[in-house]
Short mmCIF file of C-alpha atoms in Angstrom, two decimals:
data_model
loop_
_atom_site.label_atom_id
_atom_site.label_comp_id
_atom_site.label_asym_id
_atom_site.label_seq_id
_atom_site.Cartn_x
_atom_site.Cartn_y
_atom_site.Cartn_z
CA MET A 1293 -7.43 74.72 32.86
CA PRO A 1294 -6.76 78.48 33.15
CA THR A 1295 -3.21 79.82 33.44
CA VAL A 1296 -1.84 82.72 35.49
CA VAL A 1297 1.50 84.10 34.29
CA LEU A 1298 3.33 85.86 37.14
CA MET A 1299 6.08 88.13 35.79
CA ASP A 1300 8.85 89.44 38.06
CA VAL A 1301 9.46 93.16 37.28
CA SER A 1302 11.84 93.90 40.17
CA LEU A 1303 15.14 95.74 39.69
CA SER A 1304 17.14 92.47 39.65
CA MET A 1305 15.40 91.58 36.36
CA THR A 1306 17.09 94.59 34.73
CA ARG A 1307 20.57 93.10 35.13
CA PRO A 1308 22.32 93.12 31.74
CA VAL A 1309 23.19 89.97 29.81
CA SER A 1310 25.91 90.15 27.15
CA LEU A 1311 24.85 88.45 23.94
CA GLU A 1312 26.55 87.93 20.59
CA GLY A 1313 26.80 91.03 18.44
CA ASN A 1314 27.73 93.24 21.44
CA GLU A 1315 24.04 93.98 22.00
CA ASP A 1316 23.11 94.18 25.68
CA PHE A 1317 19.88 92.60 26.85
CA GLN A 1318 18.29 92.56 30.26
CA ARG A 1319 17.08 89.38 31.91
CA LYS A 1320 13.59 90.87 31.62
CA ASN A 1321 14.01 90.97 27.81
CA LEU A 1322 14.90 87.27 27.76
CA ALA A 1323 11.90 86.45 29.96
CA VAL A 1324 9.56 88.46 27.72
CA HIS A 1325 10.93 86.64 24.68
CA GLY A 1326 10.26 83.26 26.32
CA LEU A 1327 6.72 84.27 27.34
CA ASN A 1328 5.97 85.50 23.82
CA MET A 1329 7.02 82.07 22.58
CA LEU A 1330 4.62 80.47 25.10
CA PHE A 1331 1.72 82.78 24.15
CA GLU A 1332 2.24 82.11 20.42
CA HIS A 1333 2.11 78.37 21.08
CA MET A 1334 -1.07 78.73 23.17
CA ALA A 1335 -2.69 80.95 20.53
CA SER A 1336 -2.16 78.16 17.99
CA ASN A 1337 -2.97 75.14 20.14
CA TYR A 1338 -4.88 76.35 23.22
CA ARG A 1339 -7.24 78.97 21.79
CA LEU A 1340 -10.07 78.03 24.18
CA GLU A 1341 -8.02 78.30 27.35
CA PHE A 1342 -8.05 81.45 29.50
CA THR A 1343 -4.79 83.16 30.52
CA ALA A 1344 -4.10 86.10 32.85
CA LEU A 1345 -0.93 88.19 33.15
CA MET A 1346 0.25 89.63 36.48
CA ALA A 1347 3.37 91.67 37.30
CA PHE A 1348 4.94 91.86 40.74
CA SER A 1349 7.77 93.39 42.73
CA SER A 1350 6.99 94.44 46.33
CA LEU A 1351 3.35 94.81 45.15
CA TRP A 1352 1.37 92.97 42.49
CA GLU A 1353 -0.74 94.21 39.60
CA LEU A 1354 -3.15 92.43 37.28
CA LEU A 1355 -2.08 93.63 33.83
CA VAL A 1356 -4.48 91.50 31.76
CA PRO A 1357 -7.45 89.66 33.35
CA PHE A 1358 -8.34 86.15 32.16
CA THR A 1359 -8.68 86.30 28.40
CA ARG A 1360 -8.36 84.32 25.17
CA ASP A 1361 -6.88 87.35 23.38
CA TYR A 1362 -3.17 86.52 23.21
CA ASN A 1363 -2.43 89.71 21.29
CA ALA A 1364 -3.49 91.66 24.39
CA LEU A 1365 -1.17 89.53 26.52
CA GLN A 1366 1.80 90.09 24.20
CA GLU A 1367 1.10 93.82 24.03
CA ALA A 1368 1.08 94.06 27.83
CA LEU A 1369 4.44 92.25 27.92
CA SER A 1370 5.99 94.85 25.62
CA ASN A 1371 4.95 97.68 27.97
CA LEU A 1372 6.33 96.37 31.28
CA ASP A 1373 7.82 98.90 33.69
CA ASP A 1374 10.58 98.35 36.25
CA TYR A 1375 9.81 98.55 39.98
CA ASP A 1376 11.50 97.82 43.31
CA LYS A 1377 12.41 94.66 45.27
CA THR A 1378 11.05 91.12 44.88
CA CYS A 1379 8.24 89.91 47.15
CA VAL A 1380 6.99 86.48 46.08
CA GLU A 1381 4.55 86.11 48.99
CA SER A 1382 2.65 89.24 47.96
CA ALA A 1383 2.47 87.97 44.37
CA LEU A 1384 1.08 84.61 45.46
CA GLN A 1385 -1.58 86.37 47.53
CA GLY A 1386 -2.53 88.24 44.38
CA VAL A 1387 -2.84 84.98 42.44
CA ASN A 1388 -5.06 83.57 45.16
CA SER A 1389 -7.33 86.62 45.02
CA VAL A 1390 -7.55 86.80 41.22
CA VAL A 1391 -8.24 83.09 40.68
CA GLN A 1392 -10.84 82.78 43.43
CA GLN A 1393 -12.68 85.87 42.22
CA GLU A 1394 -12.87 84.50 38.66
CA TRP A 1395 -13.08 80.71 39.08
CA GLY A 1396 -13.69 79.90 42.76
CA ASN A 1397 -12.00 77.04 44.62
CA ALA A 1398 -12.97 74.07 42.44
CA CYS A 1399 -11.31 74.93 39.13
CA PRO A 1400 -7.72 73.65 38.72
CA CYS A 1401 -5.25 76.34 37.64
CA GLN A 1402 -1.68 76.51 36.34
CA VAL A 1403 0.65 79.22 37.65
CA VAL A 1404 3.77 80.12 35.66
CA LEU A 1405 6.14 82.16 37.86
CA VAL A 1406 8.86 83.88 35.77
CA THR A 1407 11.78 85.26 37.78
CA ASP A 1408 15.56 85.54 37.78
CA GLY A 1409 15.90 83.54 41.01
CA SER A 1410 16.39 86.59 43.21
CA LEU A 1411 14.52 86.01 46.47
CA GLY A 1412 14.34 89.61 47.63
CA ILE A 1413 15.93 91.33 50.60
CA GLY A 1414 14.88 91.54 54.24
CA LYS A 1415 11.26 91.44 55.35
CA GLY A 1416 9.02 90.29 52.53
CA SER A 1417 11.74 88.22 50.87
CA LEU A 1418 11.08 84.55 50.17
CA ARG A 1419 13.73 83.55 52.72
CA HIS A 1420 12.01 85.60 55.43
CA SER A 1421 8.58 84.25 54.44
CA LEU A 1422 9.69 80.62 54.68
CA GLN A 1423 11.58 81.17 57.94
CA THR A 1424 8.45 82.60 59.61
CA LEU A 1425 5.98 79.98 58.37
CA ASN A 1426 5.48 78.41 61.79
CA HIS A 1427 5.22 81.70 63.69
CA ARG A 1428 2.15 83.19 62.04
CA GLY A 1429 -1.46 83.60 63.01
CA ASP A 1430 -4.40 82.84 60.75
CA ALA A 1431 -4.60 86.51 59.71
CA LYS A 1432 -1.08 86.42 58.15
CA LYS A 1433 -1.08 82.85 56.87
CA PHE A 1434 1.22 82.04 53.92
CA PRO A 1435 -0.85 81.84 50.71
CA LEU A 1436 0.39 78.34 49.80
CA PRO A 1437 -1.12 75.87 49.38
CA PHE A 1438 -3.86 77.57 47.38
CA PRO A 1439 -7.45 76.54 48.17
CA PHE A 1440 -7.86 75.46 44.54
CA PRO A 1441 -5.93 72.66 42.73
CA THR A 1442 -2.69 74.14 41.41
CA LYS A 1443 0.31 73.28 39.26
CA LEU A 1444 3.17 75.69 39.88
CA TYR A 1445 5.88 76.09 37.24
CA ILE A 1446 8.85 78.26 38.25
CA MET A 1447 10.82 79.62 35.27
CA CYS A 1448 14.24 80.89 36.39
CA VAL A 1449 16.09 83.15 33.93
CA ALA A 1450 19.36 81.87 35.41
CA ASN A 1451 21.43 78.71 35.13
CA ALA A 1452 21.63 76.04 37.82
CA GLU A 1453 25.20 76.95 38.79
CA GLU A 1454 24.18 80.53 39.57
CA LEU A 1455 21.27 79.36 41.72
CA GLN A 1456 23.33 76.77 43.59
CA MET A 1457 25.85 79.37 44.73
CA SER A 1458 23.23 80.49 47.26
CA ASP A 1459 20.26 78.84 48.93
CA THR A 1460 17.93 79.96 46.12
CA MET A 1461 17.24 76.48 44.76
CA ASN A 1462 16.44 75.10 48.21
CA ASN A 1463 13.95 77.91 48.84
CA LEU A 1464 12.30 77.44 45.44
CA GLU A 1465 12.01 73.69 46.05
CA GLU A 1466 10.36 74.37 49.41
CA LEU A 1467 7.99 76.79 47.67
CA LEU A 1468 7.08 74.08 45.17
CA HIS A 1469 6.56 71.61 48.03
CA LEU A 1470 4.23 74.03 49.82
CA SER A 1471 2.13 74.40 46.67
CA GLY A 1472 1.39 70.67 46.74
CA GLY A 1473 4.32 69.35 44.73
CA ASP A 1474 2.47 69.43 41.40
CA GLY A 1475 4.74 71.41 39.12
CA GLN A 1476 8.40 71.83 38.29
CA ILE A 1477 11.35 74.23 38.47
CA PHE A 1478 12.95 75.07 35.11
CA THR A 1479 16.42 76.59 34.81
CA VAL A 1480 18.56 77.66 31.85
CA ASP A 1481 21.01 75.06 30.55
CA GLY A 1482 24.44 76.49 29.80
CA ALA A 1483 25.13 80.16 29.17
CA LEU A 1484 22.35 82.70 29.58
CA CYS A 1485 21.27 83.64 26.05
CA MET A 1486 18.23 83.80 23.79
CA LYS A 1487 18.53 80.17 22.64
CA SER A 1488 18.89 78.75 26.14
CA VAL A 1489 15.80 80.66 27.33
CA GLN A 1490 13.87 79.43 24.28
CA ALA A 1491 14.91 75.88 25.11
CA MET A 1492 13.74 76.31 28.72
CA PHE A 1493 10.28 77.52 27.67
CA GLY A 1494 10.21 74.74 25.08
CA ARG A 1495 10.58 72.22 27.90
CA LEU A 1496 7.66 73.86 29.71
CA ILE A 1497 5.54 73.63 26.55
CA ASP A 1498 6.40 69.96 26.07
CA HIS A 1499 5.65 69.21 29.71
CA ALA A 1500 2.46 71.21 30.34
CA TYR A 1501 1.11 72.61 27.08
CA SER A 1502 1.55 69.88 24.49
CA PRO A 1503 -1.78 69.23 22.69
CA PHE A 1504 -3.48 65.86 23.04
CA HIS A 1505 -4.79 64.76 19.64
CA ALA A 1506 -7.55 62.18 19.41
CA VAL A 1507 -9.68 60.53 16.75
CA LEU A 1508 -13.35 60.08 17.64
CA HIS A 1509 -15.01 57.02 16.03
CA CYS A 1510 -18.62 55.87 15.99
CA GLY A 1511 -19.13 52.93 13.67
CA ASN A 1512 -18.03 54.18 10.24
CA LEU A 1513 -18.01 57.83 11.34
CA SER A 1514 -14.89 59.51 12.70
CA SER A 1515 -13.57 62.94 13.60
CA ASP A 1516 -10.24 64.38 14.79
CA VAL A 1517 -10.45 66.18 18.14
CA GLN A 1518 -8.14 67.66 20.76
CA VAL A 1519 -8.54 67.14 24.50
CA PHE A 1520 -7.90 70.11 26.82
CA PRO A 1521 -6.33 69.88 29.29
CA ARG A 1522 -4.19 66.85 28.56
CA PRO A 1523 -5.42 63.78 30.54
CA GLU A 1524 -3.10 63.11 33.47
CA PRO A 1525 -1.76 59.66 34.46
CA VAL A 1526 -3.55 58.11 37.45
CA ILE A 1527 -1.91 56.08 40.24
CA ILE A 1528 -4.08 53.43 41.90
CA ASP A 1529 -3.16 53.42 45.59
CA GLU A 1530 -4.53 49.93 46.25
CA GLU A 1531 -1.84 48.28 44.13
CA VAL A 1532 1.26 46.82 45.84
CA GLU A 1533 3.59 48.54 43.37
CA PRO A 1534 1.48 51.36 41.88
CA ILE A 1535 2.28 52.28 38.28
CA PRO A 1536 0.87 55.45 36.68
CA GLN A 1537 -1.99 54.50 34.37
CA SER A 1538 -2.33 56.65 31.25
CA VAL A 1539 -5.11 56.99 28.70
CA ASN A 1540 -4.56 54.37 26.01
CA ALA A 1541 -4.06 55.15 22.34
CA GLU A 1542 -7.43 53.52 21.68
CA MET A 1543 -10.65 54.30 23.53
CA ASP A 1544 -13.96 52.50 22.97
CA ASP A 1545 -17.16 54.45 23.41
CA VAL A 1546 -19.45 51.81 24.91
CA GLY A 1547 -22.51 54.05 25.02
CA ALA A 1548 -24.88 53.47 22.08
CA GLY A 1549 -22.25 51.30 20.41
CA THR A 1550 -19.90 54.16 19.60
CA THR A 1551 -16.10 54.00 19.64
CA GLU A 1552 -13.43 56.57 20.33
CA GLU A 1553 -9.75 56.05 19.47
CA LEU A 1554 -6.66 58.15 20.04
CA GLU A 1555 -3.75 58.67 17.65
CA GLU A 1556 -0.57 60.66 18.12
CA GLU A 1557 -0.66 62.49 14.78
CA PRO A 1558 -3.59 64.62 13.57
CA SER A 1559 -5.05 63.78 10.18
CA ALA A 1560 -5.78 66.21 7.35
CA SER A 1561 -9.49 66.40 8.19
CA GLN A 1562 -8.57 68.15 11.45
CA MET A 1563 -7.63 71.25 9.46
CA ALA A 1564 -10.62 71.12 7.15
CA GLY A 1565 -13.14 73.27 8.98
CA LYS A 1566 -15.75 73.14 6.23
CA SER A 1567 -15.85 69.34 5.88
CA PRO A 1568 -18.55 67.28 7.69
CA ASN A 1569 -17.47 66.67 11.27
CA PHE A 1570 -18.81 63.82 13.40
CA CYS A 1571 -17.66 65.60 16.57
CA VAL A 1572 -20.08 68.46 15.81
CA LEU A 1573 -22.87 65.95 15.15
CA LEU A 1574 -22.24 64.11 18.43
CA HIS A 1575 -22.00 67.35 20.39
CA GLY A 1576 -25.26 68.65 18.96
CA SER A 1577 -27.06 65.36 19.59
CA LEU A 1578 -25.95 65.15 23.23
CA LYS A 1579 -26.87 68.81 23.77
CA VAL A 1580 -30.38 68.56 22.28
CA GLU A 1581 -31.26 65.22 23.87
CA GLY A 1582 -29.64 66.03 27.23
CA MET A 1583 -27.75 62.73 27.19
CA VAL A 1584 -24.20 61.48 27.77
CA ALA A 1585 -22.03 58.99 25.89
CA LEU A 1586 -20.00 56.42 27.82
CA VAL A 1587 -16.39 56.09 26.68
CA GLN A 1588 -13.74 53.49 27.52
CA LEU A 1589 -10.28 54.95 28.11
CA GLY A 1590 -8.38 51.73 28.78
CA ALA A 1591 -8.61 48.38 30.51
CA GLU A 1592 -11.44 48.84 33.05
CA TRP A 1593 -11.21 52.62 32.81
CA TYR A 1594 -14.19 54.70 31.70
CA GLY A 1595 -15.42 58.25 31.26
CA MET A 1596 -18.33 60.09 29.70
CA LEU A 1597 -18.86 62.70 26.98
CA TYR A 1598 -21.49 65.43 27.43
CA SER A 1599 -22.32 69.00 26.42
CA GLN A 1600 -21.77 71.87 28.85
CA ALA A 1601 -22.63 75.51 28.15
CA ASP A 1602 -20.34 78.30 29.38
CA SER A 1603 -22.74 80.98 28.14
CA LYS A 1604 -26.16 81.29 26.50
CA LYS A 1605 -24.69 80.87 23.01
CA LYS A 1606 -21.51 78.82 23.50
CA SER A 1607 -21.21 75.23 24.66
CA ASN A 1608 -18.38 72.71 24.74
CA LEU A 1609 -18.11 68.96 24.34
CA MET A 1610 -16.73 67.84 27.71
CA MET A 1611 -15.17 64.57 28.84
CA SER A 1612 -15.21 63.55 32.50
CA ILE A 1613 -12.87 60.72 33.50
CA PHE A 1614 -14.03 58.28 36.18
CA GLU A 1615 -11.82 56.52 38.70
CA PRO A 1616 -10.20 53.40 37.16
CA GLY A 1617 -12.12 50.20 37.84
CA SER A 1618 -14.99 48.08 36.54
CA GLU A 1619 -17.51 49.80 38.86
CA PRO A 1620 -16.66 53.52 38.93
CA LEU A 1621 -20.30 54.37 39.71
CA PRO A 1622 -21.63 52.00 42.41
CA TRP A 1623 -25.29 52.71 41.59
CA LEU A 1624 -24.67 51.69 37.96
CA GLY A 1625 -22.98 48.35 38.66
CA LYS A 1626 -20.41 46.82 36.32
CA ILE A 1627 -20.24 48.78 33.08
CA SER A 1628 -19.44 45.56 31.20
CA HIS A 1629 -22.96 44.34 32.11
CA LEU A 1630 -24.63 47.22 30.27
CA GLY A 1631 -26.30 46.42 26.98
CA PRO A 1632 -29.21 47.28 24.67
CA ILE A 1633 -32.78 46.74 25.90
CA SER A 1634 -33.43 44.45 22.92
CA GLU A 1635 -31.11 41.81 24.42
CA ALA A 1636 -32.95 41.72 27.76
CA THR A 1637 -35.51 38.97 28.43
CA GLU A 1638 -37.96 41.66 29.49
CA ASN A 1639 -37.94 45.45 29.34
CA PRO A 1640 -36.17 46.59 32.56
CA TYR A 1641 -38.02 49.91 32.36
CA GLY A 1642 -41.47 48.34 32.21
CA GLU A 1643 -43.99 48.55 29.40
CA ASP A 1644 -44.87 52.17 30.20
CA ASP A 1645 -41.50 53.30 31.53
CA ASN A 1646 -42.95 53.04 35.03
CA LYS A 1647 -39.83 51.58 36.66
CA SER A 1648 -36.03 51.64 36.42
CA PRO A 1649 -33.30 49.06 37.06
CA PHE A 1650 -31.16 51.83 38.60
CA PRO A 1651 -29.83 52.47 41.12
CA LEU A 1652 -28.64 48.93 41.80
CA GLN A 1653 -29.28 47.91 45.37
CA PRO A 1654 -26.18 46.63 47.22
CA GLN A 1655 -26.29 43.01 48.36
CA VAL A 1656 -24.99 43.97 51.81
CA LYS A 1657 -26.73 46.69 53.76
CA ARG A 1658 -24.17 49.36 54.60
CA SER A 1659 -23.74 50.51 58.16
CA TYR A 1660 -24.22 54.14 57.15
CA ALA A 1661 -27.67 53.23 55.78
CA GLN A 1662 -28.95 52.89 59.35
CA THR A 1663 -30.71 55.79 61.03
CA VAL A 1664 -28.13 57.60 63.13
CA THR A 1665 -28.02 60.90 64.97
CA VAL A 1666 -25.94 63.55 63.21
CA TRP A 1667 -25.36 67.08 64.47
CA ILE A 1668 -24.04 69.20 61.64
CA LYS A 1669 -25.46 72.47 62.93
CA ALA A 1670 -26.06 73.73 66.46
CA SER A 1671 -29.78 73.97 65.70
CA GLY A 1672 -30.02 70.17 65.32
CA LEU A 1673 -28.46 69.55 68.74
CA GLN A 1674 -30.67 72.22 70.31
CA THR A 1675 -33.78 70.57 68.85
CA ASP A 1676 -32.87 67.16 70.35
CA VAL A 1677 -32.23 68.68 73.81
CA GLN A 1678 -35.50 70.63 73.69
CA LYS A 1679 -37.36 67.44 72.77
CA ILE A 1680 -36.04 65.77 75.95
CA LEU A 1681 -37.05 68.75 78.09
CA ARG A 1682 -40.57 68.86 76.62
CA ASN A 1683 -41.10 65.20 77.50
CA ALA A 1684 -39.54 65.77 80.94
CA ARG A 1685 -42.24 68.33 81.72
CA LYS A 1686 -44.95 65.78 80.88
CA LEU A 1687 -43.76 63.01 83.15
CA PRO A 1688 -44.98 60.43 84.06
CA GLU A 1689 -47.35 60.30 81.02
CA LYS A 1690 -44.37 60.58 78.60
CA THR A 1691 -41.98 58.31 80.50
CA GLN A 1692 -41.31 55.91 77.61
CA THR A 1693 -40.81 58.71 75.07
CA PHE A 1694 -38.59 60.63 77.52
CA TYR A 1695 -36.21 57.70 78.00
CA LYS A 1696 -36.22 56.84 74.28
CA GLU A 1697 -35.04 60.36 73.34
CA LEU A 1698 -32.62 60.43 76.29
CA ASN A 1699 -30.95 57.15 75.21
CA ARG A 1700 -30.72 58.32 71.60
CA LEU A 1701 -28.87 61.47 72.67
CA ARG A 1702 -26.71 59.46 75.10
CA LYS A 1703 -25.54 57.03 72.41
CA ALA A 1704 -24.73 59.83 69.98
CA ALA A 1705 -22.76 61.75 72.62
CA LEU A 1706 -20.78 58.63 73.54
CA ALA A 1707 -20.07 57.88 69.87
CA PHE A 1708 -18.70 61.41 69.35
CA GLY A 1709 -16.88 61.51 72.70
CA PHE A 1710 -19.07 64.49 73.63
CA TRP A 1711 -18.85 64.01 77.41
CA GLU A 1712 -19.65 67.65 78.14
CA LEU A 1713 -23.06 67.25 76.50
CA LEU A 1714 -24.03 64.48 78.93
CA LYS A 1715 -23.00 66.61 81.91
CA GLY A 1716 -24.86 69.61 80.51
CA VAL A 1717 -28.13 67.72 79.92
CA ALA A 1718 -27.84 66.21 83.44
CA ASP A 1719 -27.64 69.74 84.87
CA LEU A 1720 -30.70 70.75 82.83
CA LEU A 1721 -32.70 67.79 84.16
CA GLU A 1722 -31.73 68.64 87.74
CA ARG A 1723 -32.85 72.21 87.12
CA GLU A 1724 -36.19 70.96 85.74
CA CYS A 1725 -36.59 68.90 88.90
CA THR A 1726 -36.27 72.00 91.10
CA LEU A 1727 -38.79 73.88 88.93
CA LEU A 1728 -41.54 71.25 89.20
CA PRO A 1729 -44.81 72.77 90.49
CA ASP A 1730 -46.42 71.55 93.70
CA SER A 1731 -49.15 69.89 91.65
CA ALA A 1732 -46.65 67.73 89.74
CA HIS A 1733 -46.78 63.96 90.11
CA PRO A 1734 -44.14 62.75 92.60
CA ASP A 1735 -42.86 60.21 90.07
CA ALA A 1736 -41.60 63.05 87.87
CA ALA A 1737 -39.01 64.18 90.42
CA PHE A 1738 -37.72 60.63 90.91
CA GLN A 1739 -37.39 59.99 87.17
CA LEU A 1740 -35.61 63.31 86.52
CA SER A 1741 -33.14 62.77 89.37
CA HIS A 1742 -32.51 59.19 88.25
CA ALA A 1743 -31.90 60.20 84.61
CA ALA A 1744 -29.59 63.07 85.62
CA GLN A 1745 -27.53 60.76 87.84
CA GLN A 1746 -27.13 58.17 85.07
CA LEU A 1747 -25.99 60.85 82.59
CA LYS A 1748 -23.42 62.17 85.06
CA LEU A 1749 -22.02 58.68 85.55
CA ALA A 1750 -21.78 58.21 81.77
CA SER A 1751 -20.05 61.60 81.39
CA THR A 1752 -17.11 60.32 83.46
CA GLY A 1753 -16.18 57.95 80.63
CA ASP A 1754 -16.00 54.99 83.03
CA SER A 1755 -16.62 51.81 81.03
CA GLN A 1756 -18.92 50.57 83.78
CA TYR A 1757 -21.39 53.40 83.14
CA ALA A 1758 -20.51 54.61 79.63
CA ALA A 1759 -21.13 51.36 77.71
CA PHE A 1760 -22.49 52.25 74.28
CA ASP A 1761 -25.03 49.40 74.19
CA HIS A 1762 -26.37 50.20 77.66
CA ASN A 1763 -29.77 51.93 77.92
CA ILE A 1764 -31.02 54.01 80.83
CA VAL A 1765 -34.24 52.35 82.03
CA PRO A 1766 -36.98 54.12 83.99
CA MET A 1767 -36.67 54.04 87.79
CA HIS A 1768 -39.08 51.54 89.29
CA THR A 1769 -41.59 53.33 91.58
CA ASP A 1770 -44.97 52.40 93.01
CA PHE A 1771 -47.51 55.16 93.49
CA SER A 1772 -50.58 52.99 92.81
CA SER A 1773 -51.91 53.45 96.37
#
């Protein structure tokens, strides 16, 4: 989960703070000290995660693009300049641009906004941005919520009392709400000093950047691993009183009889890089064979381990967590029913691997399995209308086909509430009737007029004529003589 650090370098960050020893510090110095503490922690525990550093005042600047080099991040922090007023909206637009350019919309991202709580002045201030939220066009839309999953952490180099003297806290809480609510606002406890800022960033580390140690077991083999990012608790909405469900301290790998367990404290073998490591063996095996390992995370909660390459030379052992439940993958059935082929009465894959027991067929045929008309693109709708017109020009030979296609379009239009389509096709049929050549069969004009009239009646929405199960039947004529 990449991280974007957004550092406020406006003039308000240069306000002095009196510390012990009569040495004056700026709020910016305290913020840099806290960020250095965060980067040192990530360099030790989150070496594989990418982090970017941005600075902002009225404009934003990408100081360090996404990198794993935390020395470069700390060096950029030591060379920060001071600029003009605060403009949070501009900074958030910069985050949106940088993240989408690097990761797209699917990758979740953490944003750490470091500021002194100053909201800016006049147009461009956070107050002004929030007050004008409902009076904007699409061209000037507020950047939150981001199009990608986000956790926003706001680090205020100020204590709660200072923020509560104005409406700063209310505006920051609204900003957090607009981002989706995933995140937190951190403030300094007590007097503003080096220790209180360290404690604030320590709370952020404990909350969002604490490592998740695990022990991977397979029979008599085991290996210490770390999971990045930390697995989040899941709330099952179907429960009457939903309780967040967390990954248990013990996980059983049910694929190929392997087991995975979690412990809170890492063992000594975690630090021994030269000792044999089962995690490396498992990763290599899954990568070469192109297979996955099924892992149990808790009571009726499963996931899978697999190898994923982020470049031609580097690959990672990944874990995807399924939705809680005994049947997270409907085509697979109940995971508890899986077992080795040797225990089956007969080989479910056939003697020559010519069949497969998957996907499992549902006992009840789903309604969406029926053939239905779907118009995703304009070209699909145009094709169906053209098909009706082609058959209309071949009446009466194509009478049955004409009415079959007409009723199919009618039902779809009624299902979607697309009354205008029925009126439009009726007008087209009336036009075709006027364009019939003199040599045309007289039955064609009657059928076209009849079909157009029925479509116009259905387009009114009157239940008498717009019944979904009703079909337009050909007009009875007699031209046998």
